[in-house]
Short mmCIF file of C-alpha atoms in Angstrom, two decimals:
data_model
loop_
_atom_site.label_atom_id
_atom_site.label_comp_id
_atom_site.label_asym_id
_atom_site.label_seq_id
_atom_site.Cartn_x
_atom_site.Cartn_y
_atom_site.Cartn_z
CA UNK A 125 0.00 0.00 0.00
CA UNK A 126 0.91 3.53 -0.91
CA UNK A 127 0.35 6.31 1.49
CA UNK A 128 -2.84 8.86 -0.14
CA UNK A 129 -4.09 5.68 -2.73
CA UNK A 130 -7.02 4.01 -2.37
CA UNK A 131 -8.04 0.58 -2.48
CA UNK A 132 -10.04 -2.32 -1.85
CA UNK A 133 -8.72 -4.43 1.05
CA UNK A 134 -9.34 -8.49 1.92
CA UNK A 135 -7.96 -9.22 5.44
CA UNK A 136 -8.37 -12.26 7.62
CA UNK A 137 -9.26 -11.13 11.05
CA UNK A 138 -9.68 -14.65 12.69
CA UNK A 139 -8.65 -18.19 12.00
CA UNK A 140 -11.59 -18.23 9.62
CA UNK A 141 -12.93 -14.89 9.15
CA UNK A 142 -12.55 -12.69 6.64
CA UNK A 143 -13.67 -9.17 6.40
CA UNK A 144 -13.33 -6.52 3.11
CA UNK A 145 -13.33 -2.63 3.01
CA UNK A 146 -13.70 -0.92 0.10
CA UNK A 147 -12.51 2.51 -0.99
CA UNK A 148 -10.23 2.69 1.77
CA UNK A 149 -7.65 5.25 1.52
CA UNK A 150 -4.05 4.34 3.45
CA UNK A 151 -2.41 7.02 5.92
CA UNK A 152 -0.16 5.99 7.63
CA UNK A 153 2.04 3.32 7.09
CA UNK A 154 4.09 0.96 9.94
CA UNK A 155 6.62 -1.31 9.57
CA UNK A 156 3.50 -4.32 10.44
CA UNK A 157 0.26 -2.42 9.39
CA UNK A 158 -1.33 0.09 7.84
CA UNK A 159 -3.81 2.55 8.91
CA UNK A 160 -7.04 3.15 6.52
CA UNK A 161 -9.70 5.84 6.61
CA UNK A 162 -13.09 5.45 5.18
CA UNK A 163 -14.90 7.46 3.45
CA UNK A 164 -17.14 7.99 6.08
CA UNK A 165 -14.17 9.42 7.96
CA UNK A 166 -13.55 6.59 10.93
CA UNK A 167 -10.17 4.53 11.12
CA UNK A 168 -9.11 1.12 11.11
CA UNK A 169 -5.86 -0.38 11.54
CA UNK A 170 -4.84 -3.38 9.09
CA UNK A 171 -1.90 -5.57 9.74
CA UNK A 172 0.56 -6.46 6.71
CA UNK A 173 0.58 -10.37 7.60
CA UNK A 174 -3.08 -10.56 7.58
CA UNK A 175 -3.87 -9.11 3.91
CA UNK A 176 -5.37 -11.93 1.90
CA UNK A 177 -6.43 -9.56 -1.29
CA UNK A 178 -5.44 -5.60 -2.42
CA UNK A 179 -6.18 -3.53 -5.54
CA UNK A 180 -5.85 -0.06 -6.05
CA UNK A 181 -9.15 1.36 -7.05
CA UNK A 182 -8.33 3.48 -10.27
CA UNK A 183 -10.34 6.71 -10.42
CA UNK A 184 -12.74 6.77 -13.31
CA UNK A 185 -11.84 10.60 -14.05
CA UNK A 186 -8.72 9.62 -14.35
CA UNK A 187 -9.27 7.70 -17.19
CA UNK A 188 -10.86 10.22 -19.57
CA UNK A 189 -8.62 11.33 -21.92
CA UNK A 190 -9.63 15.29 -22.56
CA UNK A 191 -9.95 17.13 -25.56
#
């Protein structure tokens, strides 16, 4: 994870639990986790070890090519 990109996270949280954020947006980053903001503004803390899944959600804007 970047700092400032945004993506959509699969983590396990359990021995057999697994739970997904999307269009989280990293901020800080730790030398065993990271630390994502939603958009609704709250926190969460994700450990490195425990990330099953990540992709970095591309912004449709970017994308259009202008004229």
């Amino acid at each position: 994870m970047e700092i400032g990109k945004i993506y959509d996270v699969a983590f396990s949280t359990g021995r057999y639990e697994t739970e997904y954020e999307r269009g989280v947006k990293c901020i800080k980053k730790t030398p065993q986790s990271y630390r994502v903001e939603r958009a609704d503004g709250t926190k969460r803390l994700i450990k490195q070890d425990f990330i099953i899944e990540l992709k970095e959600v591309v912004d449709a804007e970017d994308d259009r090519v202008s004229s």
